[in-house]
XYZ file of N, CA and C in Angstrom:
561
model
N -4.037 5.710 -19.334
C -3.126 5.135 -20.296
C -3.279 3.625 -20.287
N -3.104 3.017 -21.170
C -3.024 1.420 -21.628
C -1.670 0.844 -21.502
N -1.709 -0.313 -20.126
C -0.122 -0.560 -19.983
C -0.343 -1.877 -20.575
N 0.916 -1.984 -20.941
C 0.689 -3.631 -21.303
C 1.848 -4.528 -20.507
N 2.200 -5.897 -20.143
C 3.409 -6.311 -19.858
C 4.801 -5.846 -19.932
N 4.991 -5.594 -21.513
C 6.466 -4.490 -21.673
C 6.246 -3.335 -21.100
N 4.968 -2.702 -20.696
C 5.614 -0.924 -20.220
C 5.096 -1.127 -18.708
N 4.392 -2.195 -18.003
C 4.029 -1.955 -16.731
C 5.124 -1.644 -15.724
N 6.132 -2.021 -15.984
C 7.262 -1.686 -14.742
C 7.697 -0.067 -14.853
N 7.487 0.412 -15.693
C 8.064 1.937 -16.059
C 6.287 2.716 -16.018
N 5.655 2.729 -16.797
C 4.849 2.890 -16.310
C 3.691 2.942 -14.831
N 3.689 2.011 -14.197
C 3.177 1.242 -13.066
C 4.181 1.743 -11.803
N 4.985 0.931 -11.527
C 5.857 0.480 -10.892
C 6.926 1.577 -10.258
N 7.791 2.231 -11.437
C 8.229 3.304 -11.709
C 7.787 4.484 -11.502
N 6.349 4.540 -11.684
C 5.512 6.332 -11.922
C 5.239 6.606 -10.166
N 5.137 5.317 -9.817
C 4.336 5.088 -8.468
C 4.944 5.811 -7.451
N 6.179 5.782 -7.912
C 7.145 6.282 -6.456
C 7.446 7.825 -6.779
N 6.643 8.168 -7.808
C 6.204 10.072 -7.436
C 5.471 10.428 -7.807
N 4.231 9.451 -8.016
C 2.549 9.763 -7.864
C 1.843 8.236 -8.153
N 0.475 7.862 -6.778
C -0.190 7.325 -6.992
C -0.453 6.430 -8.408
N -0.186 5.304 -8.600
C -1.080 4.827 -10.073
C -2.210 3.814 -9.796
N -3.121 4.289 -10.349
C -4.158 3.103 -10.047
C -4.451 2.249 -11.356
N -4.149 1.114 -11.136
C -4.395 0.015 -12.277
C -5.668 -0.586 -12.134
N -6.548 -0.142 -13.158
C -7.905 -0.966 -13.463
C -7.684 -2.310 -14.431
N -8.102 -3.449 -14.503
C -7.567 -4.376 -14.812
C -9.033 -5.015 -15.280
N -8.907 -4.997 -16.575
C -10.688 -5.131 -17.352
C -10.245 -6.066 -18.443
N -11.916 -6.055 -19.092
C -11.527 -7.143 -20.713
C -12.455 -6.693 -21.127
N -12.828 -6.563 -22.349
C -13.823 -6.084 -23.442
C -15.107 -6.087 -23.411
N -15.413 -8.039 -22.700
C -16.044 -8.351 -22.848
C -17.094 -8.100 -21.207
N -16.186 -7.539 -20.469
C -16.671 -7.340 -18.769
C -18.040 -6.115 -18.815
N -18.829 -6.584 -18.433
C -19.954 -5.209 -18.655
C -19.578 -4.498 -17.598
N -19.558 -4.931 -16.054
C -19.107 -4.420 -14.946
C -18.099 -3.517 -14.921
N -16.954 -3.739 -16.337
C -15.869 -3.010 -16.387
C -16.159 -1.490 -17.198
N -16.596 -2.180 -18.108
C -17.260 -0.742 -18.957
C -18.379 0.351 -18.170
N -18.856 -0.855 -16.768
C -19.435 0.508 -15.896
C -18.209 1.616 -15.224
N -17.769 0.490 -14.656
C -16.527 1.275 -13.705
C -15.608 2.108 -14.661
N -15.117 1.821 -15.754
C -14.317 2.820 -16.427
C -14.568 4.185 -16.550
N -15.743 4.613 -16.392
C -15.645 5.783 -17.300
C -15.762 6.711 -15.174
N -16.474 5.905 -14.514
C -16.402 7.020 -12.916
C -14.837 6.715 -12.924
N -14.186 5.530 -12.974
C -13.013 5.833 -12.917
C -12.128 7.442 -13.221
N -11.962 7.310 -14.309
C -11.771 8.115 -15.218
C -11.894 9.644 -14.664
N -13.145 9.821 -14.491
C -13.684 11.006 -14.096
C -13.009 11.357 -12.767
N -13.180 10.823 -11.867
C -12.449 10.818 -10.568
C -11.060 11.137 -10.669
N -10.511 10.307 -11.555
C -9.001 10.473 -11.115
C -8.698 12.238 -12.417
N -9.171 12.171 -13.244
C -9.581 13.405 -13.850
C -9.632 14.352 -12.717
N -10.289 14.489 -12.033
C -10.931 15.379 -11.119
C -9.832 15.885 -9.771
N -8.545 15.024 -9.659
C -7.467 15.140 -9.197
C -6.496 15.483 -9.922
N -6.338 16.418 -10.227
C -5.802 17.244 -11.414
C -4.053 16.233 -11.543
N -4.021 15.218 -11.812
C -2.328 14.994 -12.324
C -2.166 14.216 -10.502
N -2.655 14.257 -9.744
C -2.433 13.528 -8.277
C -2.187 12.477 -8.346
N -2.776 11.720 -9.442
C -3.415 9.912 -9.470
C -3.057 9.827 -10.852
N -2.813 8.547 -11.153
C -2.501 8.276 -12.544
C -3.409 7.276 -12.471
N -4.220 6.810 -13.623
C -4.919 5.818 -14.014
C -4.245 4.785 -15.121
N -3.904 4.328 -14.782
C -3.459 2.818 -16.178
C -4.444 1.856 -16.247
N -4.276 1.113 -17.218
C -5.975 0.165 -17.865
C -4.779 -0.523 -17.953
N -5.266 -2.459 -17.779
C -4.566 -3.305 -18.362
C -5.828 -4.816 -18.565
N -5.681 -4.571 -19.860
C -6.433 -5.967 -20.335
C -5.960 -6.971 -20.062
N -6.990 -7.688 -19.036
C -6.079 -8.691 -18.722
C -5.901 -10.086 -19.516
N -7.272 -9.798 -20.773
C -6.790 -10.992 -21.913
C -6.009 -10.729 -23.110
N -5.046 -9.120 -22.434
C -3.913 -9.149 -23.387
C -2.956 -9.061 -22.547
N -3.286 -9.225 -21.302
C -1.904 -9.132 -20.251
C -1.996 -10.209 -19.191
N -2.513 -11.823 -19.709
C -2.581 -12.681 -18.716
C -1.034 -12.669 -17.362
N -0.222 -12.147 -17.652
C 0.905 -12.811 -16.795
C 0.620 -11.559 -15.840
N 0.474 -10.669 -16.066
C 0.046 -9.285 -15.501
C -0.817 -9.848 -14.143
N -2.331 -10.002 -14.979
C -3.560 -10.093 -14.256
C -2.630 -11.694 -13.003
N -2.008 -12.688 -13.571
C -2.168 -13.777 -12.632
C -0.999 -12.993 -11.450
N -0.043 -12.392 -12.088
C 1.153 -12.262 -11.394
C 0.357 -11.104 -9.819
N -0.559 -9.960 -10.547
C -1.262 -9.383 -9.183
C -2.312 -10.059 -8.261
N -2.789 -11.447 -8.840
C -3.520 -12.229 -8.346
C -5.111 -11.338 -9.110
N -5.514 -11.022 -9.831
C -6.520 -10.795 -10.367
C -7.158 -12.245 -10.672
N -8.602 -12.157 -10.138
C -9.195 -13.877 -10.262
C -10.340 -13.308 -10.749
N -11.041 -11.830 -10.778
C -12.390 -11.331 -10.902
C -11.948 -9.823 -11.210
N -12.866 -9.530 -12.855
C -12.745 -8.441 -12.773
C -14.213 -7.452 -13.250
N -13.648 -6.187 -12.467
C -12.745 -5.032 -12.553
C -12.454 -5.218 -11.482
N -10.999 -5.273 -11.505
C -10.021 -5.306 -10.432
C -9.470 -4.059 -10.151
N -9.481 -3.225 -9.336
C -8.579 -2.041 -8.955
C -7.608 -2.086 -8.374
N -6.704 -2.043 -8.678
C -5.111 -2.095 -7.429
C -4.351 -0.524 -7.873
N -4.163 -0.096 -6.088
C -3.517 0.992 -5.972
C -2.214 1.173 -6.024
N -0.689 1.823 -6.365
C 0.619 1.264 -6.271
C 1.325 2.220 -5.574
N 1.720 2.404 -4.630
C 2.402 3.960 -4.771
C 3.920 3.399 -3.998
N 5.074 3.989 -4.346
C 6.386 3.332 -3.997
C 6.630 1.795 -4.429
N 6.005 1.186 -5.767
C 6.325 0.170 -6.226
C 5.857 -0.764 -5.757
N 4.462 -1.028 -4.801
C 3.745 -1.877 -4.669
C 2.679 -1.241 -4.212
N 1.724 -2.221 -4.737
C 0.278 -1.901 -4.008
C -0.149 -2.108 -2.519
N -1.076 -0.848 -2.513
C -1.435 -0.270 -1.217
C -2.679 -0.335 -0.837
N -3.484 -0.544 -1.690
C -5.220 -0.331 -1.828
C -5.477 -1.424 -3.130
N -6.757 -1.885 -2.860
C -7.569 -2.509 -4.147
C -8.917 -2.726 -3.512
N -9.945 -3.284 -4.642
C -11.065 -2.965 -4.429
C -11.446 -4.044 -5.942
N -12.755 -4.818 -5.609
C -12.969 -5.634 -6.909
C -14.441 -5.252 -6.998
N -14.916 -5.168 -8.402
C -16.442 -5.020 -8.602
C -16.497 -3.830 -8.692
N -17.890 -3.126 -9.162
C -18.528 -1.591 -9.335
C -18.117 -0.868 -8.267
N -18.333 0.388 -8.109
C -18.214 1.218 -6.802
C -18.702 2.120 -7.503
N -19.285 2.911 -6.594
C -20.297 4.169 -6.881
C -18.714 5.334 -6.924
N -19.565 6.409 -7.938
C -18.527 7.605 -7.252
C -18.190 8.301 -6.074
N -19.370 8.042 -5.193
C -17.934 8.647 -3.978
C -17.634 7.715 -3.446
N -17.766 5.875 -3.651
C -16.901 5.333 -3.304
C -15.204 5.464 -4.138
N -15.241 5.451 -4.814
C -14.427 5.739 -5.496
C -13.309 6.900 -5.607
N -14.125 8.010 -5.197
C -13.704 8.833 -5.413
C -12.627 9.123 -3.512
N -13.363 8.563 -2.906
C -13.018 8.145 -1.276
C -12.139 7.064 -1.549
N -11.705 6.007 -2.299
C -10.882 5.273 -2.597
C -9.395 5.726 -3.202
N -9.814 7.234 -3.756
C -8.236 7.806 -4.600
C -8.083 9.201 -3.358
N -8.719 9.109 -2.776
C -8.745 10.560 -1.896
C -7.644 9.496 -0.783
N -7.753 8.639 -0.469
C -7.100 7.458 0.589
C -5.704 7.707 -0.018
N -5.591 7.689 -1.328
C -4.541 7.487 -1.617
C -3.036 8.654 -1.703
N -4.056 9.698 -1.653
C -3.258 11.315 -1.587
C -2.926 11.917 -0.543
N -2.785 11.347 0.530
C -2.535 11.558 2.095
C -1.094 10.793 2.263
N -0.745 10.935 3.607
C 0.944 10.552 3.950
C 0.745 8.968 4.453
N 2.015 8.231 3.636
C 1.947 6.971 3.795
C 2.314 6.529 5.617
N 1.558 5.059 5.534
C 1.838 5.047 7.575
C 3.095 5.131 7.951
N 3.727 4.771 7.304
C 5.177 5.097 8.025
C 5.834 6.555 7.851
N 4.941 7.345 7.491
C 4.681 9.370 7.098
C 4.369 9.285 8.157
N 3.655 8.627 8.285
C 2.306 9.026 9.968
C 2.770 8.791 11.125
N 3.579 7.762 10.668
C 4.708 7.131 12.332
C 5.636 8.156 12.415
N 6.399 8.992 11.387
C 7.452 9.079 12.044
C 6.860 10.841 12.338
N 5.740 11.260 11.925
C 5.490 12.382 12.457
C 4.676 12.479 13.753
N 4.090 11.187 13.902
C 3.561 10.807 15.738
C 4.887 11.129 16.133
N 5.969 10.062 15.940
C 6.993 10.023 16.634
C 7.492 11.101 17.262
N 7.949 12.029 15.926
C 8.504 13.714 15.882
C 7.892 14.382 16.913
N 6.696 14.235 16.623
C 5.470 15.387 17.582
C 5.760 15.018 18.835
N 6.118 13.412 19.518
C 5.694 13.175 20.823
C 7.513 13.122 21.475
N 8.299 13.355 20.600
C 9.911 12.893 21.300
C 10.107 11.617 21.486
N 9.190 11.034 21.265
C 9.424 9.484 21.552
C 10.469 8.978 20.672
N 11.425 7.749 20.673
C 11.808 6.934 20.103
C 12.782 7.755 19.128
N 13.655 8.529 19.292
C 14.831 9.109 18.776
C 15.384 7.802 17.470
N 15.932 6.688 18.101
C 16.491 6.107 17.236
C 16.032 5.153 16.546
N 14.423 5.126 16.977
C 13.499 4.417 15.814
C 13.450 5.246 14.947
N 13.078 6.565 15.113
C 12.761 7.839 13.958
C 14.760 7.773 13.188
N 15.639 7.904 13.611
C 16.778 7.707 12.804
C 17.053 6.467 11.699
N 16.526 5.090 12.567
C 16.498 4.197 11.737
C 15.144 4.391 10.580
N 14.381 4.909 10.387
C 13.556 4.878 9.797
C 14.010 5.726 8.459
N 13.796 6.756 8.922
C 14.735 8.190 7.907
C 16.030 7.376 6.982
N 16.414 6.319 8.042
C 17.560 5.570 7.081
C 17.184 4.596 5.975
N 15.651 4.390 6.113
C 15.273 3.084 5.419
C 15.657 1.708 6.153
N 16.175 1.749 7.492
C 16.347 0.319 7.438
C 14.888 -0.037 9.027
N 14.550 -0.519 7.950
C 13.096 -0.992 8.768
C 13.246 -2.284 9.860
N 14.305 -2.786 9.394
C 14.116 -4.619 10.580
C 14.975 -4.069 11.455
N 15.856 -3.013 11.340
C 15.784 -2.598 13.002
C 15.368 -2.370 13.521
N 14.458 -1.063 13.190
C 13.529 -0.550 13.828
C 12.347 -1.353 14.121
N 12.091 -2.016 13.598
C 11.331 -3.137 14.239
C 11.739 -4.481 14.859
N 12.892 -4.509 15.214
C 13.475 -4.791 16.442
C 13.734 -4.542 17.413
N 13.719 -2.773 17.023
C 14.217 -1.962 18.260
C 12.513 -2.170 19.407
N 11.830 -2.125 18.289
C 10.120 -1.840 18.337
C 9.363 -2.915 19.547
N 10.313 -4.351 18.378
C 9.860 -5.360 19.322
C 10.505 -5.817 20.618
N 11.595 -4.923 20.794
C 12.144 -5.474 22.326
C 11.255 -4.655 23.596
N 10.769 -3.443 22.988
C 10.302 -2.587 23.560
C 8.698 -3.190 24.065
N 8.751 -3.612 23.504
C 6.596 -4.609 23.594
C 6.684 -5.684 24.531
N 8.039 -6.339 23.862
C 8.608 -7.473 24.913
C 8.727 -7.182 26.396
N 8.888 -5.724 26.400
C 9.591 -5.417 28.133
C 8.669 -4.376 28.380
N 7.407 -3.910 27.779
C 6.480 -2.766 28.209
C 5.380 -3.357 28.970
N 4.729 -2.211 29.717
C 3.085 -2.118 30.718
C 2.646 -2.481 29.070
N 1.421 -2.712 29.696
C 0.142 -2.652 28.864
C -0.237 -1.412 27.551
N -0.645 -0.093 28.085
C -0.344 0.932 27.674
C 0.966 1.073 26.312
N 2.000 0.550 26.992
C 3.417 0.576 25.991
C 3.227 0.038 24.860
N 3.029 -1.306 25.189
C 2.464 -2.256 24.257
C 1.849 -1.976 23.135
N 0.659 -1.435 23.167
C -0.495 -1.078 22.762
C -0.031 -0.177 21.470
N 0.722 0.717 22.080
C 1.619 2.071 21.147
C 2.757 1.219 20.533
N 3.572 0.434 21.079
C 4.567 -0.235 19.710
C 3.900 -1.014 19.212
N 2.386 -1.621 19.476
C 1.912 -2.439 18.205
C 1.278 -1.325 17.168
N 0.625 -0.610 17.652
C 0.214 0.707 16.777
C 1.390 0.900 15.286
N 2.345 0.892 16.686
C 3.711 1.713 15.397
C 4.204 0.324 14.858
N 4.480 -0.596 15.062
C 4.895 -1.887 13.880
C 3.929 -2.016 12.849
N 2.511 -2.131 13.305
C 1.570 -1.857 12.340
C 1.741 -1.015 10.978
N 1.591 -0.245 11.578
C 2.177 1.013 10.546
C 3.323 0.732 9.466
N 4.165 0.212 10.051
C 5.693 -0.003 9.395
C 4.960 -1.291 8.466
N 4.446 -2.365 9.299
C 3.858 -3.585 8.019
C 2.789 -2.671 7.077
N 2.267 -2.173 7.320
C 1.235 -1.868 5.923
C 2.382 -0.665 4.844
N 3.168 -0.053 5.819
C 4.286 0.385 4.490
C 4.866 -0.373 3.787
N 5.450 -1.692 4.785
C 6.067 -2.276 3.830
C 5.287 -3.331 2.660
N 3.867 -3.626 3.613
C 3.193 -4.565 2.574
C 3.413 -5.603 3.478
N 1.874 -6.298 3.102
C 1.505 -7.918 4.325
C 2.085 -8.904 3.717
N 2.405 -9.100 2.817
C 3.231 -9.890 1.828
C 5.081 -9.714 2.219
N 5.477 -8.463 2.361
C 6.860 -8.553 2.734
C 7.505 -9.674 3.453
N 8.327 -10.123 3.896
C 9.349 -10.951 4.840
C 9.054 -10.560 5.983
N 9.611 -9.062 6.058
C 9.558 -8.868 7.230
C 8.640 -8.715 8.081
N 7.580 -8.566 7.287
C 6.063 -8.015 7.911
C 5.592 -9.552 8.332
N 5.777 -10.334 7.801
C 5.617 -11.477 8.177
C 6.088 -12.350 9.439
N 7.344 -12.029 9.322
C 8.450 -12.428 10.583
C 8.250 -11.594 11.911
N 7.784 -10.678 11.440
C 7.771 -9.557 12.817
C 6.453 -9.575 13.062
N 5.523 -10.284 12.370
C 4.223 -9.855 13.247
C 4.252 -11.010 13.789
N 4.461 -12.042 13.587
C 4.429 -13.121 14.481
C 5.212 -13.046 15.856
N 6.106 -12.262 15.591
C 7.230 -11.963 16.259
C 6.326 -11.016 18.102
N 5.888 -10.144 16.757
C 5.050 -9.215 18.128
C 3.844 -10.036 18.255
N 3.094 -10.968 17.847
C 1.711 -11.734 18.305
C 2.277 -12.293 19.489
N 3.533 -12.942 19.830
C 3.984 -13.633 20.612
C 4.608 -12.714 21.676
N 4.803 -11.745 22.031
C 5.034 -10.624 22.580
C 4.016 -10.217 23.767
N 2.930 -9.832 22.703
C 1.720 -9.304 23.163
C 0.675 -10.313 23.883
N 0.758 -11.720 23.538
C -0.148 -12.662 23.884
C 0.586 -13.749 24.792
């Protein structure tokens, strides 16, 4: 589908948080783009309804392209829960590509944390705070625990904060505040 500025938040943004959208971000005049469109296409085709594909011109959607930081295109950015998760700039072969939307149909890291968690009994009221959505506890709870662990310990609450920053995105606040938070911890 063709998003433009007025429908990217409902489209994009919106669709994301109950299926994958991948935004290709091209111009007419891009030869590189007119390669990548059509494996695009096919690929996410080939995931029957898993992946959504949106196109956005970015010399009809400059505020679009600057606002995701698009500087070179074909730009790919992945979105799923209202921000992007994956991107990729330039050609890609099909099974890169196709290994690029397959990334995307699996359980997000903080899926992955809290079913380590589940599986091992560990961390009862990190897994509660989590289930709750409130993440800067749990990564408080996370970081007192790194602060006062062996080596070994360590190792496993940086694992699991990790996790929690790439859910929330390297760009977030908190992902920001808390990794510095645990660099200084650990080092």
């Amino acid at each position: 589908m063709d998003v433009t500025e007025e429908t990217f938040y409902v489209d994009v943004i919106q669709r994301s948080h109950q299926v994958p959208v991948v935004v290709d971000f091209w111009a007419e005049w891009c030869a590189p783009c007119r390669m990548l469109a059509p494996v695009l296409e096919r690929e996410v085709a080939a995931r029957n309804g898993n992946v959504v594909l949106a196109k956005v011109n970015v010399d009809q959607n400059p505020t679009l392209a600057s606002h995701y930081g698009v500087r070179s295109i074909p730009a790919v950015k992945a979105f799923r829960n209202g921000r992007v998760v994956a991107e990729f700039v330039g050609v890609r072969s099909a099974p890169a590509v196709a290994e690029f939307l397959d990334s995307l149909l699996g359980p997000t890291a903080s899926e992955r944390l809290l079913e380590e968690l589940r599986a091992s009994g560990e961390e009862p009221e990190v897994i509660a705070l989590l289930e709750a959505g409130e993440y800067e506890r749990a990564l408080e709870r996370l970081l007192q625990q790194a602060r006062g662990g062996d080596a070994e310990r360590k190792e496993r609450v940086r694992r699991w904060m990790v996790a929690l920053f790439e859910e929330l995105g390297h760009d977030h606040p908190l992902s920001a505040r808390y990794r510095r938070q645990l660099a200084t911890a650990l080092y």
